[in-house]
mmCIF file of C-alpha atoms in Angstrom:
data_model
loop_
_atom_site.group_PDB
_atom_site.id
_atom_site.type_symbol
_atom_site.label_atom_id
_atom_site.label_comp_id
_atom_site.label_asym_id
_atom_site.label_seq_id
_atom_site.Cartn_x
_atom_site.Cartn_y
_atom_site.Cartn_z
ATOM 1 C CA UNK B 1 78.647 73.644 94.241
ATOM 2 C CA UNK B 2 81.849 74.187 94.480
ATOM 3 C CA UNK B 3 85.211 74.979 91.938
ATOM 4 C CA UNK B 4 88.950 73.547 93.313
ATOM 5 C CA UNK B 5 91.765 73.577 91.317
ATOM 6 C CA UNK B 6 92.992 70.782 90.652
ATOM 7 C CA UNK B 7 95.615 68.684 88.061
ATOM 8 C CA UNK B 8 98.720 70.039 87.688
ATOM 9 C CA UNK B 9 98.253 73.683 88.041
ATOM 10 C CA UNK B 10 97.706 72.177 91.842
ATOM 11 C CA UNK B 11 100.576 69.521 91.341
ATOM 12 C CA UNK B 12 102.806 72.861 90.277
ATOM 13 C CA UNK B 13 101.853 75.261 93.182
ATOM 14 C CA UNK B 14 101.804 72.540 95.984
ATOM 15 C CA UNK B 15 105.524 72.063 94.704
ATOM 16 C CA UNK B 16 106.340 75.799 94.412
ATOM 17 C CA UNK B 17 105.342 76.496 97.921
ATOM 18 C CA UNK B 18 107.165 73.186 99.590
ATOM 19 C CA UNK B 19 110.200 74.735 97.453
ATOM 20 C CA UNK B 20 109.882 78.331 98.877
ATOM 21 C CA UNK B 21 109.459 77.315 102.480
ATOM 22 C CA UNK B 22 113.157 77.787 103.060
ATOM 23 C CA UNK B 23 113.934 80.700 100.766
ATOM 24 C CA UNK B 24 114.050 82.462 104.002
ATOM 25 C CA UNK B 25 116.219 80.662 105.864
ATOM 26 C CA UNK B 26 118.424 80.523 103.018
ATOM 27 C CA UNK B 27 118.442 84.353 102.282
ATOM 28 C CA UNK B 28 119.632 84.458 105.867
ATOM 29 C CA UNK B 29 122.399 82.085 105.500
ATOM 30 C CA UNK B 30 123.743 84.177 102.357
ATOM 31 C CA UNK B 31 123.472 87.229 104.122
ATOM 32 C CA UNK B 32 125.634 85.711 106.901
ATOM 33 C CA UNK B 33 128.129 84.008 104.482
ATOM 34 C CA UNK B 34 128.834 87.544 103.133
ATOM 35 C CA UNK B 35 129.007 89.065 106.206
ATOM 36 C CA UNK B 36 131.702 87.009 107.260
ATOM 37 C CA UNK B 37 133.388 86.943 103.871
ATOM 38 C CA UNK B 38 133.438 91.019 103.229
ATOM 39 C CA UNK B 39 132.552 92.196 107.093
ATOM 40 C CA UNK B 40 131.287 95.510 106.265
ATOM 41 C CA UNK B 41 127.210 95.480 106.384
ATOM 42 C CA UNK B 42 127.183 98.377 103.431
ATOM 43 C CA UNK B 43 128.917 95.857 101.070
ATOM 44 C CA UNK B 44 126.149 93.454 101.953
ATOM 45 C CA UNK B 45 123.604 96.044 101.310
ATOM 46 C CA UNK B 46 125.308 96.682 97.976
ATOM 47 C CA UNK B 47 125.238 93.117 97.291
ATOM 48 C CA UNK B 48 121.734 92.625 98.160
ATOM 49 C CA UNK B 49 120.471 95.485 96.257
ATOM 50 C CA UNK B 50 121.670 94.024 93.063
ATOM 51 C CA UNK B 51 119.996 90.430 93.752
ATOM 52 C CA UNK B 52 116.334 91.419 92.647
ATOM 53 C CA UNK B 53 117.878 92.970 88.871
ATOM 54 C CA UNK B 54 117.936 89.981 87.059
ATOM 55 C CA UNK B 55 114.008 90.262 87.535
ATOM 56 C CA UNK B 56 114.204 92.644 84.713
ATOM 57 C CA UNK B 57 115.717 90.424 82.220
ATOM 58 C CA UNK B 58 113.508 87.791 82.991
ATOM 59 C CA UNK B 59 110.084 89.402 82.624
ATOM 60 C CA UNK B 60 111.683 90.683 78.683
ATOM 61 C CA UNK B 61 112.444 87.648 77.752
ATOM 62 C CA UNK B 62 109.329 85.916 78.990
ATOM 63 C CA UNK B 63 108.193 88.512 76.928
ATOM 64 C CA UNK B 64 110.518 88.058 74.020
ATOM 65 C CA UNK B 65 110.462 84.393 74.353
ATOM 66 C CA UNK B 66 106.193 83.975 74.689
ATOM 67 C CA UNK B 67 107.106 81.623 77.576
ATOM 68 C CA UNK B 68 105.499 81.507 80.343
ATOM 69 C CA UNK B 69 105.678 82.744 84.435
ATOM 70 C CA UNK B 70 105.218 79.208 85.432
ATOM 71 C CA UNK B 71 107.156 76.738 87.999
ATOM 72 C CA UNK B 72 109.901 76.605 86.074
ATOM 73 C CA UNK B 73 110.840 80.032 85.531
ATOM 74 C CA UNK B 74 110.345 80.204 89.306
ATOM 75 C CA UNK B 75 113.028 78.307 89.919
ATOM 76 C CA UNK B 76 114.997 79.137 87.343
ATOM 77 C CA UNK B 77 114.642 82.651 89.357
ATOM 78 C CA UNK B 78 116.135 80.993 92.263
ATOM 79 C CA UNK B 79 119.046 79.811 90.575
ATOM 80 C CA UNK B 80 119.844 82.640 88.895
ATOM 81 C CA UNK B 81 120.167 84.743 92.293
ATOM 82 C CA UNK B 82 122.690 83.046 93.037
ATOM 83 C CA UNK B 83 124.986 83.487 89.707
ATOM 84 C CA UNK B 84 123.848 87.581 90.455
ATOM 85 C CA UNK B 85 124.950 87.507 94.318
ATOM 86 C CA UNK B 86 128.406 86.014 93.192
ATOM 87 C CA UNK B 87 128.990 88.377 90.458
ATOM 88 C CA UNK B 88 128.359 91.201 92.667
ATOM 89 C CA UNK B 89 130.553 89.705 95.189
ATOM 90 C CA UNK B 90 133.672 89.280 92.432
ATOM 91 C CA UNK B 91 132.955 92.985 91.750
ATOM 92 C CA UNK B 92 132.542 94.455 95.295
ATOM 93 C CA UNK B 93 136.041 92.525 96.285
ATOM 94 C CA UNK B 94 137.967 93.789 93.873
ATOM 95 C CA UNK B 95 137.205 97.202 94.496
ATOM 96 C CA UNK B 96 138.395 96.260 98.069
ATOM 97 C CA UNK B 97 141.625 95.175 96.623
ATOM 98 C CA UNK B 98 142.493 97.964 94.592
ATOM 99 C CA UNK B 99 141.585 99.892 98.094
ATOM 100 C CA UNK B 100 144.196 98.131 100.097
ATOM 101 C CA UNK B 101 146.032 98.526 97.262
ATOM 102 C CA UNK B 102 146.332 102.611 98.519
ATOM 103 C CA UNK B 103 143.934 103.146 95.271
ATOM 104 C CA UNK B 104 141.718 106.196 95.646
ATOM 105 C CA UNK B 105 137.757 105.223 95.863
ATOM 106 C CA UNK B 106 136.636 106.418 93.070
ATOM 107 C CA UNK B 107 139.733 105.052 90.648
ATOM 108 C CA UNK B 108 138.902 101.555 92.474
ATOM 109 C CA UNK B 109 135.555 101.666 91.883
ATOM 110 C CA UNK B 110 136.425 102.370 87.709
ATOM 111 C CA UNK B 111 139.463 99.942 87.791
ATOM 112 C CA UNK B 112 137.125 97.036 89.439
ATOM 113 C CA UNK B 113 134.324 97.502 87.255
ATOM 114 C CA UNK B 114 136.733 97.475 84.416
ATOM 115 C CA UNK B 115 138.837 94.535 85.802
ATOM 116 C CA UNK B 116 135.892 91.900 86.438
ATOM 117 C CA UNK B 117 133.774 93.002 83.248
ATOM 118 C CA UNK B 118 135.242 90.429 80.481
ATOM 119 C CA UNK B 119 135.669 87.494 83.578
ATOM 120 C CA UNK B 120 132.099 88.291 84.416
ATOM 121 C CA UNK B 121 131.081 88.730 80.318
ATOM 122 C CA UNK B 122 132.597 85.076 79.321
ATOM 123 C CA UNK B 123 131.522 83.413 82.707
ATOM 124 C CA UNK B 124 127.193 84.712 81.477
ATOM 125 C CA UNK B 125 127.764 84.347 78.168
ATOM 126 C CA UNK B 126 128.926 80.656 78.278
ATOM 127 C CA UNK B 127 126.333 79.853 80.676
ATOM 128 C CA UNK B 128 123.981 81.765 78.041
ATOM 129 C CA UNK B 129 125.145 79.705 75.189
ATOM 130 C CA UNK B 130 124.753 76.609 77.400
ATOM 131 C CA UNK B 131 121.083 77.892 77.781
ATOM 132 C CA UNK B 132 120.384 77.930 74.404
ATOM 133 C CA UNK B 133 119.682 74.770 73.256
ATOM 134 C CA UNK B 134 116.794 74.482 75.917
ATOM 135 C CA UNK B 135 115.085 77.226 74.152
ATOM 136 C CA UNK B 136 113.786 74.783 71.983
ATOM 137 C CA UNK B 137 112.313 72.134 74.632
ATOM 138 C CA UNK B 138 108.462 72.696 75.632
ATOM 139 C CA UNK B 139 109.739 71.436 79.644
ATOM 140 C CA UNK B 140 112.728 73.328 80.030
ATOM 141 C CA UNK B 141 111.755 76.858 77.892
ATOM 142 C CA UNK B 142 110.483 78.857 80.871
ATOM 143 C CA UNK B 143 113.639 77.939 83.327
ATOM 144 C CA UNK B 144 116.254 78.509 80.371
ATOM 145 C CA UNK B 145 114.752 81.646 79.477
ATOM 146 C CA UNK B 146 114.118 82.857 82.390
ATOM 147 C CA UNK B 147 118.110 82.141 83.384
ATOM 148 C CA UNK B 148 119.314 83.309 80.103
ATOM 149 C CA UNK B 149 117.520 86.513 80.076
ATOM 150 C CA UNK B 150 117.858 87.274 83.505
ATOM 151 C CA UNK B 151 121.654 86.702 83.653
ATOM 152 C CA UNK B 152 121.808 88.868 80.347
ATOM 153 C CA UNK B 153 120.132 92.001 82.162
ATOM 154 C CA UNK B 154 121.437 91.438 85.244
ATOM 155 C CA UNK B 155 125.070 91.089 84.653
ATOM 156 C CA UNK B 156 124.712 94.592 82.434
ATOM 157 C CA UNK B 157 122.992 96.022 85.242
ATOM 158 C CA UNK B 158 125.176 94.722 87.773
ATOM 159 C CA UNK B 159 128.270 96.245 85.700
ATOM 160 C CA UNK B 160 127.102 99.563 85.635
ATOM 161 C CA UNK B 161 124.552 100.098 88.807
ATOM 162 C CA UNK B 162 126.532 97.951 91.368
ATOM 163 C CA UNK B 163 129.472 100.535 91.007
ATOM 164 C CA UNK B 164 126.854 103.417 91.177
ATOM 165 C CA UNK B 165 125.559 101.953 94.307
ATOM 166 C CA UNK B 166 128.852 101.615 95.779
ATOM 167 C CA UNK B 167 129.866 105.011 95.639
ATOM 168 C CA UNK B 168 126.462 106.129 96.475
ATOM 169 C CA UNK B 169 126.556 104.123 99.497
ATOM 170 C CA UNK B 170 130.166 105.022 100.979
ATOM 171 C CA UNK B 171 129.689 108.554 99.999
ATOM 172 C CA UNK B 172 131.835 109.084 96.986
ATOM 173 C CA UNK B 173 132.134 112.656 96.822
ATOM 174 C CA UNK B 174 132.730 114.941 93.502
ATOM 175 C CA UNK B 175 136.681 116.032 94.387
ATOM 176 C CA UNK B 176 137.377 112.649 95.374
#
């Protein structure tokens, strides 16, 4: 005797692994896009850092929601990484700007934060809103959730740690 899984529980993990094949490749092609865009490997470690926060959302609204950790949300992980990367990115140059700009570090660091936050707010909460509606659906609950959520809690995140990280990283000191 034996017990396979089988249906779509296999249809849904055959497809989840052909899908995550080249995560890896493409993590590596990100990393090298912002490498060349921002040339400084601490921004990039700044950047990546952030990445994994919109994790957080995503398991409380699963939560919230009573959807489930299935396909779906998966890949509505995967997209949402990338909305997270570029919203760290938007952040992380501006404080560069305000630094050629002759602005002190720590003043940048404020000023950027401040700067980007409503751009950042209206650009998540109109893909939020746009999210909504497929709160409702049985097929697309998980993935819009999972997006919604995760944007929600990571953009908050990203406004407040990512500028945290960035002084931690290049050193901000106390009398600066």
């Amino acid at each position: 005797m034996s017990i396979e899984i089988g249906g779509s529980l296999e249809d849904s993990k055959k497809t989840f692994n052909y899908l995550m094949k080249p995560v890896p490749i493409m993590l590596l092609l990100i990393m090298i896009l912002i490498m060349v865009q921002l040339q400084d490997v601490r921004k990039l470690l700044v950047i990546m850092l952030t990445a994994p926060m919109g994790i957080i959302g995503v398991i409380f609204g699963l939560l919230l929601f009573n959807s489930t950790l299935g396909f779906m949300a998966e890949l509505g992980i995967l997209a949402l990484t990338g909305t997270i990367i570029r919203n760290s990115m938007v952040i992380v140059d501006q404080i560069q700007q305000h630094l050629d700009g002759g602005m002190p570090l720590r003043e940048a660091i404020v000023e950027s934060a401040i700067v980007r936050f409503r751009p950042i707010m209206l650009a998540a909460f109109t893909t939020i809103l746009g999210l909504i509606p497929m709160f409702a659906s049985q097929f697309w609950n998980a993935m819009a959730v999972a997006i919604a959520c995760g944007l929600t809690g990571a953009t908050l995140l990203t406004l407040i740690v990512l500028p945290v990280l960035y002084a931690i990283v290049f050193r901000l000191e106390e009398n600066n």
